[in-house]
PDB file of C-alpha atoms in Angstrom:
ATOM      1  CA  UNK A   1      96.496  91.803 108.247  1.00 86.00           C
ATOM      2  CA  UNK A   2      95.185  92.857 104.866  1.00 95.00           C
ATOM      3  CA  UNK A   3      96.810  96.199 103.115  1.00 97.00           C
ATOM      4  CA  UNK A   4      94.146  98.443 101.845  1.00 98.00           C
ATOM      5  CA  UNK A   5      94.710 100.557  98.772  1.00 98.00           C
ATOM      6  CA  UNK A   6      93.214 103.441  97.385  1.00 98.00           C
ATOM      7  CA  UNK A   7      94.222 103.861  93.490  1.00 97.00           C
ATOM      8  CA  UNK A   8      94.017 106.809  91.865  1.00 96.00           C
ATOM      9  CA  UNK A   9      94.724 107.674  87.439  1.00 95.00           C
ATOM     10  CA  UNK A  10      92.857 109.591  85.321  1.00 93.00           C
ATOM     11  CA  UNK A  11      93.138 106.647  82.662  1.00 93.00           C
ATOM     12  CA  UNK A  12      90.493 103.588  83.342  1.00 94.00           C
ATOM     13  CA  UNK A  13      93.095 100.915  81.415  1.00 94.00           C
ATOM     14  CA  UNK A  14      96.094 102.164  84.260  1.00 92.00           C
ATOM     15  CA  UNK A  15      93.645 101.817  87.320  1.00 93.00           C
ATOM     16  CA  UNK A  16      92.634  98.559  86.312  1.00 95.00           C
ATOM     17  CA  UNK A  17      95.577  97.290  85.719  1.00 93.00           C
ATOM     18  CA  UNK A  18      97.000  98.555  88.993  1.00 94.00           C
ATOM     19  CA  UNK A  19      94.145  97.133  90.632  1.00 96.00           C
ATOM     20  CA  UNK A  20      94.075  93.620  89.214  1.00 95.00           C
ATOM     21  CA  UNK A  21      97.748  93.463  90.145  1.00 94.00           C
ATOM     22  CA  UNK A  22      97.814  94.239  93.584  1.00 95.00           C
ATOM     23  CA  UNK A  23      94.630  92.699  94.150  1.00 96.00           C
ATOM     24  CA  UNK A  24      96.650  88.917  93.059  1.00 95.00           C
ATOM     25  CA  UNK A  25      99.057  90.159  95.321  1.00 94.00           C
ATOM     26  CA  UNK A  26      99.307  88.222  99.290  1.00 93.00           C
ATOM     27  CA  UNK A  27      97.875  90.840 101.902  1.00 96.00           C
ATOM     28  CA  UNK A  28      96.655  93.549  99.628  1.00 97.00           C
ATOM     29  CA  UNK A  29      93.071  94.370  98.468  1.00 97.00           C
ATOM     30  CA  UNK A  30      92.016  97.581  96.494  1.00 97.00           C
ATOM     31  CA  UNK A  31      89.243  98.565  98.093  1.00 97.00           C
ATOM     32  CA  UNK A  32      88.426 102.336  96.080  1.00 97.00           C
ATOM     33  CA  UNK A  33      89.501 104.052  92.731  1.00 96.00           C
ATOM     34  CA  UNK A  34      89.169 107.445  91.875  1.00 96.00           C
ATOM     35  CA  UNK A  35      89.959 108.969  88.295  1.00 95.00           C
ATOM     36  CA  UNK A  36      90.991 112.484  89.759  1.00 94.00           C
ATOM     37  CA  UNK A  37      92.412 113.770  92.580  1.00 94.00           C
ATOM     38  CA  UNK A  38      89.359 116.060  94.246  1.00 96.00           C
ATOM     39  CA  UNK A  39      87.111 112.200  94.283  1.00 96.00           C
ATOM     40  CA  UNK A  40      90.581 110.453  95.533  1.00 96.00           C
ATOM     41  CA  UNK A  41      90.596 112.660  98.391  1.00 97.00           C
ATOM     42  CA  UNK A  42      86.810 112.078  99.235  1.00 97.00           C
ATOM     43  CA  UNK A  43      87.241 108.032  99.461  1.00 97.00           C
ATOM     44  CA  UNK A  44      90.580 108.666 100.574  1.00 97.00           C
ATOM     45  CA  UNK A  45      89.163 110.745 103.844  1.00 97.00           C
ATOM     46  CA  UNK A  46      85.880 108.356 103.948  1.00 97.00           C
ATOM     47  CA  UNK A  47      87.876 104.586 103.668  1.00 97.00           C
ATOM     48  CA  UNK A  48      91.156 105.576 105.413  1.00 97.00           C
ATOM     49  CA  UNK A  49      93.267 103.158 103.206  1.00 97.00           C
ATOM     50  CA  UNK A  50      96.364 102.081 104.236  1.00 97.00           C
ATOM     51  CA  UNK A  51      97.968 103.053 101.410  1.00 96.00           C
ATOM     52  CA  UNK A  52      96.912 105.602  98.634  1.00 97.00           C
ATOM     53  CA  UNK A  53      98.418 105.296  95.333  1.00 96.00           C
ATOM     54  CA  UNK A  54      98.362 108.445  93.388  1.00 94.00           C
ATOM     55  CA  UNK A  55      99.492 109.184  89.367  1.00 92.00           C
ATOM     56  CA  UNK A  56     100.783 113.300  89.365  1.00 88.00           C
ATOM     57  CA  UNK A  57      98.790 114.407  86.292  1.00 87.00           C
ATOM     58  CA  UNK A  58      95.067 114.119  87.204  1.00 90.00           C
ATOM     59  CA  UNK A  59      91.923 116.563  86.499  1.00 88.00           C
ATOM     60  CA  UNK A  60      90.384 118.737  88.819  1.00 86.00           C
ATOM     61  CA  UNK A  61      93.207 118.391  91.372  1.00 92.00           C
ATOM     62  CA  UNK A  62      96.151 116.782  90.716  1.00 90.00           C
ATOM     63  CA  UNK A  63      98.450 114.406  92.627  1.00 91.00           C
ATOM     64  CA  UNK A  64     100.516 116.851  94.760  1.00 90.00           C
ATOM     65  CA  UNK A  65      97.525 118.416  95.606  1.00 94.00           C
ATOM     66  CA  UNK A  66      96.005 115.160  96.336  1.00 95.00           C
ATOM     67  CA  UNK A  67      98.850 114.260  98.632  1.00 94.00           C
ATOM     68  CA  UNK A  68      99.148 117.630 100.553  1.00 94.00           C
ATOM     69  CA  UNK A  69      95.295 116.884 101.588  1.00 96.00           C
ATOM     70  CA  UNK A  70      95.876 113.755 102.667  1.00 96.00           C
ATOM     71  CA  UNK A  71      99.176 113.423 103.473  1.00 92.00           C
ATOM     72  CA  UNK A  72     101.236 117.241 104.000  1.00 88.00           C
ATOM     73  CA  UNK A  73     102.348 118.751 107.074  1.00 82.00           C
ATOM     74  CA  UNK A  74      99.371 120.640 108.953  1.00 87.00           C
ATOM     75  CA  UNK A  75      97.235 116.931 108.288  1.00 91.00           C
ATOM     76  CA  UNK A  76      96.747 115.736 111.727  1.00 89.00           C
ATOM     77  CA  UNK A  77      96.084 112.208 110.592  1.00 91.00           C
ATOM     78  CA  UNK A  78      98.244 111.779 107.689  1.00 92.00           C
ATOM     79  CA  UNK A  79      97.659 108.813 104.900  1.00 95.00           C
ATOM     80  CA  UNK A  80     100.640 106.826 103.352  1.00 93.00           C
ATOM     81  CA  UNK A  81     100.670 107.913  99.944  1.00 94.00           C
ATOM     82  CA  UNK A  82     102.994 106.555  97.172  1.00 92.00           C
ATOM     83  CA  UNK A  83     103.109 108.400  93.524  1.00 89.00           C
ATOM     84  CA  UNK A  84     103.824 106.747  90.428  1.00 86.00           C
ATOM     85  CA  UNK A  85     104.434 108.388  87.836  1.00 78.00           C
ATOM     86  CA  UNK A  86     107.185 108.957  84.438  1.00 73.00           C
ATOM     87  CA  UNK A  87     110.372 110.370  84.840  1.00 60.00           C
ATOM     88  CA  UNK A  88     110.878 112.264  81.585  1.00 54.00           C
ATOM     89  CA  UNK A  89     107.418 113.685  81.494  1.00 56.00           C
ATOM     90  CA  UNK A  90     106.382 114.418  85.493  1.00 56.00           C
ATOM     91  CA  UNK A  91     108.815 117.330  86.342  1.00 64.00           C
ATOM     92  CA  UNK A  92     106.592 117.641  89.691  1.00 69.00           C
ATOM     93  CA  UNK A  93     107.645 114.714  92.007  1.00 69.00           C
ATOM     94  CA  UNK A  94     109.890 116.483  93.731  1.00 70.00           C
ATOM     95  CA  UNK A  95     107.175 118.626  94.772  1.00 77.00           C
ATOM     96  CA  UNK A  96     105.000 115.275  95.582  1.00 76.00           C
ATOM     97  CA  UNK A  97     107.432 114.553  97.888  1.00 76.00           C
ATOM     98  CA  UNK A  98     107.467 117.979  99.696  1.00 78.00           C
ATOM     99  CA  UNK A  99     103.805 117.401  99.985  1.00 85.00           C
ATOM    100  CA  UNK A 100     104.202 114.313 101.693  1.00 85.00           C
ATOM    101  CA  UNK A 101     104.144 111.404  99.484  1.00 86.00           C
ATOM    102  CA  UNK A 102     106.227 108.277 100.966  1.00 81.00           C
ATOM    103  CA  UNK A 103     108.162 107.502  97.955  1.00 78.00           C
ATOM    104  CA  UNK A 104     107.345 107.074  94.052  1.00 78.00           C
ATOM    105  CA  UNK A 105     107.417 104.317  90.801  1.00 81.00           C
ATOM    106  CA  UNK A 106     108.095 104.467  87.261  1.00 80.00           C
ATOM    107  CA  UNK A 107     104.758 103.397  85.747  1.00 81.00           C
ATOM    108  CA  UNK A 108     106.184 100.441  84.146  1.00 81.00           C
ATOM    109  CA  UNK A 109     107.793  99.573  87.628  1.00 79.00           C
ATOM    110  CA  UNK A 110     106.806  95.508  87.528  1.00 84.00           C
ATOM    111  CA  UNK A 111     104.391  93.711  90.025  1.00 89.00           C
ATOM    112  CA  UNK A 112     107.190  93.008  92.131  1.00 87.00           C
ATOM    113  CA  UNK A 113     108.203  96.382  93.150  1.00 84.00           C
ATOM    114  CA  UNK A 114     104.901  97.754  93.284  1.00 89.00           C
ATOM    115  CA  UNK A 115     104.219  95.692  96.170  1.00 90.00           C
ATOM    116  CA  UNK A 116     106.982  96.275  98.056  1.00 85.00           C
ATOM    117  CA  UNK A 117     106.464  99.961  97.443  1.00 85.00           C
ATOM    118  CA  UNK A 118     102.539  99.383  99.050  1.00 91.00           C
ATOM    119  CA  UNK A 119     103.947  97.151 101.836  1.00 89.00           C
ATOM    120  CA  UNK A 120     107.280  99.864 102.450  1.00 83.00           C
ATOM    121  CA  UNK A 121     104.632 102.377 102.848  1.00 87.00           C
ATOM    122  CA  UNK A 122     101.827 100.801 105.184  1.00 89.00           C
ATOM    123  CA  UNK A 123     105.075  99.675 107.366  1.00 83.00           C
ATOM    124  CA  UNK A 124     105.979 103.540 107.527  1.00 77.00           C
ATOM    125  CA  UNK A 125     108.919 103.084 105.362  1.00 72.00           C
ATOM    126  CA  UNK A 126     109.218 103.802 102.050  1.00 69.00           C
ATOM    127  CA  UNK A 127     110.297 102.759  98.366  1.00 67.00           C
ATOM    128  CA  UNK A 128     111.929 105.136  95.396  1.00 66.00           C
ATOM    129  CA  UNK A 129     112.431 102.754  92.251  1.00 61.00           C
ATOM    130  CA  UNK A 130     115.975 101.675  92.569  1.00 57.00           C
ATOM    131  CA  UNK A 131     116.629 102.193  88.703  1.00 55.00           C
ATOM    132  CA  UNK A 132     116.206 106.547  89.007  1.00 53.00           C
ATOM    133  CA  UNK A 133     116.523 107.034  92.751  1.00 57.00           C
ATOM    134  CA  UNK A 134     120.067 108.940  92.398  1.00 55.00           C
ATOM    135  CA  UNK A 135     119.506 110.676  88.944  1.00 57.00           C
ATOM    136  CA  UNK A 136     115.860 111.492  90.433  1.00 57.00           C
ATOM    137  CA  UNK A 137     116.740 112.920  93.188  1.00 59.00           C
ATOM    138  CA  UNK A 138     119.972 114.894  92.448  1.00 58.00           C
ATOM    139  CA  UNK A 139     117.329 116.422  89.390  1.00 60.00           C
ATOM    140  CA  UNK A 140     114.900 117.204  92.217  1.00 57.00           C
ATOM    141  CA  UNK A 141     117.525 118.929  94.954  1.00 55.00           C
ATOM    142  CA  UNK A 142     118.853 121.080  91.788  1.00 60.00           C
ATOM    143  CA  UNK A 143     115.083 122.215  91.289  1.00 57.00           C
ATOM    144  CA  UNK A 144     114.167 122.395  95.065  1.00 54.00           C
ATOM    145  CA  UNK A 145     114.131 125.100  96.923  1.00 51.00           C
ATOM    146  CA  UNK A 146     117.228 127.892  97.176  1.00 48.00           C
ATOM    147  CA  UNK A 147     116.655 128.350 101.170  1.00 54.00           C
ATOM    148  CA  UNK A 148     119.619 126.913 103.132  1.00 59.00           C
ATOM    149  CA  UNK A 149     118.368 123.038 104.866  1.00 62.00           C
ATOM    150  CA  UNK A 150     118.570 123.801 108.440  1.00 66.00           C
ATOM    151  CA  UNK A 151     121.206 121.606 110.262  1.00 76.00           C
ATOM    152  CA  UNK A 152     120.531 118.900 112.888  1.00 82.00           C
ATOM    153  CA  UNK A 153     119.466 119.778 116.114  1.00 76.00           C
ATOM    154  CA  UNK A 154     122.300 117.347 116.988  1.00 87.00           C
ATOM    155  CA  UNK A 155     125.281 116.527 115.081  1.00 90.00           C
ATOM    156  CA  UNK A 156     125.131 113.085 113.121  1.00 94.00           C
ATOM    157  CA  UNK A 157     127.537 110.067 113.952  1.00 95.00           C
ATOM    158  CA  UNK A 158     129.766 108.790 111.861  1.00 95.00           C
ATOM    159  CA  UNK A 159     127.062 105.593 111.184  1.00 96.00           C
ATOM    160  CA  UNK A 160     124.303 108.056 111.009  1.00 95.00           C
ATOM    161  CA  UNK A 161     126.086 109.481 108.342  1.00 94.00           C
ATOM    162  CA  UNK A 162     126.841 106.449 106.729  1.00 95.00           C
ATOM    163  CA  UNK A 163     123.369 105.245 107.023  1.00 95.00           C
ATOM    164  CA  UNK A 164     122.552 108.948 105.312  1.00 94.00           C
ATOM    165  CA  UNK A 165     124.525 108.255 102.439  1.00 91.00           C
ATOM    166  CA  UNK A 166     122.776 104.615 101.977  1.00 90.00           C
ATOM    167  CA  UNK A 167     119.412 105.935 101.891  1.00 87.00           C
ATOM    168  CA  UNK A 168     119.967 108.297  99.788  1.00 82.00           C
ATOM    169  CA  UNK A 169     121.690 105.641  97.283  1.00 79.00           C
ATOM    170  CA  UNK A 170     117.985 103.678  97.686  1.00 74.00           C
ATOM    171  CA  UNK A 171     119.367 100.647  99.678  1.00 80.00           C
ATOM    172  CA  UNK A 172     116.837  99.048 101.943  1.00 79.00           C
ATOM    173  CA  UNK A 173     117.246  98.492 105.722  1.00 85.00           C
ATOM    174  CA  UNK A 174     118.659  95.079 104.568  1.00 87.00           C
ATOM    175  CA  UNK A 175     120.972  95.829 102.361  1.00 87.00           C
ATOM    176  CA  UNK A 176     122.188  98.502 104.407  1.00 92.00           C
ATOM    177  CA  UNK A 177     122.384  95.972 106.975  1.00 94.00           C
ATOM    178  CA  UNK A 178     124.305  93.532 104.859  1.00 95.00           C
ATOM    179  CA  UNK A 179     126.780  96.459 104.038  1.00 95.00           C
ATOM    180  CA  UNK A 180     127.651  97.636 107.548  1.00 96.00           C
ATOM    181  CA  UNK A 181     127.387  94.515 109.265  1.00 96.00           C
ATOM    182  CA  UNK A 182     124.979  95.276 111.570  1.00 96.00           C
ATOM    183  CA  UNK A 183     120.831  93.749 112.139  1.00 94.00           C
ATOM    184  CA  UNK A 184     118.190  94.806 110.979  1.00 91.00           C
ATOM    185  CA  UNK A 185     116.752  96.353 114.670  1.00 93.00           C
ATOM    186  CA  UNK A 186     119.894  98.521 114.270  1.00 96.00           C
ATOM    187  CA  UNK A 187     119.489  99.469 111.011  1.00 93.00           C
ATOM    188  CA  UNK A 188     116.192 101.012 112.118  1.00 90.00           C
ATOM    189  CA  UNK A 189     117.144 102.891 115.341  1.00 95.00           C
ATOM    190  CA  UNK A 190     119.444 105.191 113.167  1.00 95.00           C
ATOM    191  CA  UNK A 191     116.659 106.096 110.482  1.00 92.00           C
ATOM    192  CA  UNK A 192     114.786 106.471 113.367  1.00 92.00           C
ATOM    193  CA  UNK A 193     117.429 108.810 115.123  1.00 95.00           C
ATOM    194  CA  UNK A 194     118.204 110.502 111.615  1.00 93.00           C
ATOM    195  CA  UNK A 195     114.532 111.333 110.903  1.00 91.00           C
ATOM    196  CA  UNK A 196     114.650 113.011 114.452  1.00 92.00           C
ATOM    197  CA  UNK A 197     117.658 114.818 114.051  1.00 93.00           C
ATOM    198  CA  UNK A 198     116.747 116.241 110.505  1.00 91.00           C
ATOM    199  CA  UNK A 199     113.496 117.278 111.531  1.00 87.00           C
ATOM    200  CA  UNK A 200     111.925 115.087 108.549  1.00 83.00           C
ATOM    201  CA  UNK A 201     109.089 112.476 108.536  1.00 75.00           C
ATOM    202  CA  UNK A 202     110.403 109.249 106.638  1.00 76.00           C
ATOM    203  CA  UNK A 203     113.289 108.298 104.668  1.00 77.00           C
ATOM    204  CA  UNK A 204     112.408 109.855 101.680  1.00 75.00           C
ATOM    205  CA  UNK A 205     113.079 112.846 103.074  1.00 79.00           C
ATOM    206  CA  UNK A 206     116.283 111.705 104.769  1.00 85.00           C
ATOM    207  CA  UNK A 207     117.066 111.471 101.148  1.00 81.00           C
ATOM    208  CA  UNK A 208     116.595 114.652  99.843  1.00 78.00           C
ATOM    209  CA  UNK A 209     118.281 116.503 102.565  1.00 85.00           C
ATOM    210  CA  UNK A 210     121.255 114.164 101.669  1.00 86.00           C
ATOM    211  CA  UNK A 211     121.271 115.594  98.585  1.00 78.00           C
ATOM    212  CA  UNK A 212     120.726 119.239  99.248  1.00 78.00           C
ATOM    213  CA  UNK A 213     123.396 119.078 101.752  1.00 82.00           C
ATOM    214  CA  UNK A 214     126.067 117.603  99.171  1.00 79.00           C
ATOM    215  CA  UNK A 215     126.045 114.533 100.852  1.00 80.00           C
ATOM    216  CA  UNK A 216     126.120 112.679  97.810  1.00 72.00           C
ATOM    217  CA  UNK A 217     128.546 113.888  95.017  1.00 60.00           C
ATOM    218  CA  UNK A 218     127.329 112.304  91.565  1.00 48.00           C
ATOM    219  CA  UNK A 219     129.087 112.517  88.115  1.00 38.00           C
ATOM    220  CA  UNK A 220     127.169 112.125  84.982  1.00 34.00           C
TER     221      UNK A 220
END
């Protein structure tokens, strides 16, 4: 089955390059662009992509506004939506994120990764680029919110917390796998029960509350 893709940049060289590569990539087809956010939501709502790939900084609405539409939690219907954007200069991912985006790349994030970022997100998993996922998202839980992240409705397991702490670290279901010596089917059931007991909707989220509970300890 063929991936569809939405793209989305206010720059015509950075949408066509996004589109030529995942267009040469097996299973995925571009089949809109939009250079700001307010005409990404109208194909968005009219083609029902698979996947919508969104920069942050566009004109008339912007990216996190782009993704709430599509993607945030009173949406009925929600689209997969994955942001790319640049670390030093997009202070507003973390946001993205709260709006409902499934997980975000660097811009210079290789052909490689950005289609296993599209494919992680029409699966319903997700994909944070493995070189900033910790500094990212310890930056982000600093910045978040100051209201307390409600606890489980059920206390974790010692694996589920594991798993936590993996996720969070931006290891795949395989790698996790690998680590703890379990398959892949397993690997999934605990997401699966973690996203339930956190009250969250993917992993990317399972991440975040990681952080803002002091799951993960980082020195810099």
């Amino acid at each position: 089955m063929t991936i569809r893709v939405l793209v989305a940049d206010d720059q015509e060289i950075v949408r066509t390059g996004l589109t030529i590569i995942l267009n040469t990539q097996p299973g995925i087809e571009v089949v809109g662009s939009a250079g700001d956010g307010r005409r990404a939501v109208e194909l968005a709502r009219r083609l029902r992509p698979d996947v919508c790939l969104f920069d942050i900084r566009m004109p008339g609405m912007d990216g996190i506004e782009a993704t709430r539409a599509l993607a945030g939690p009173t949406v009925a219907e929600p689209l997969a939506v994955v942001v790319i954007t640049t670390f030093d200069l997009d202070e507003y991912v973390y946001a993205a994120l709260r709006a409902g985006a499934r997980g975000f790349l660097l811009k210079e994030a290789g052909p490689d990764l950005l289609g296993q970022a599209v494919r992680a997100a029409a699966n319903g998993d997700a994909l944070i680029a493995p070189s900033v996922t910790t500094r990212l998202l310890k930056a982000f839980a600093d910045t978040g919110p100051a209201a307390p992240r409600p606890q489980p409705v059920e206390p974790l397991t010692d694996r589920e917390e594991q798993v936590l702490v993996a996720v969070a670290r931006g290891r795949t279901n395989k790698e996790i796998g690998d680590e703890f010596h379990i398959t892949l089917s397993t690997v999934k059931s605990h997401v699966t029960s973690l996203m339930t007991k956190l009250g969250v909707r993917n992993r990317v989220e399972v991440a975040m509350w990681a952080y803002e509970t002091n799951r993960i300890r980082t020195r810099w």
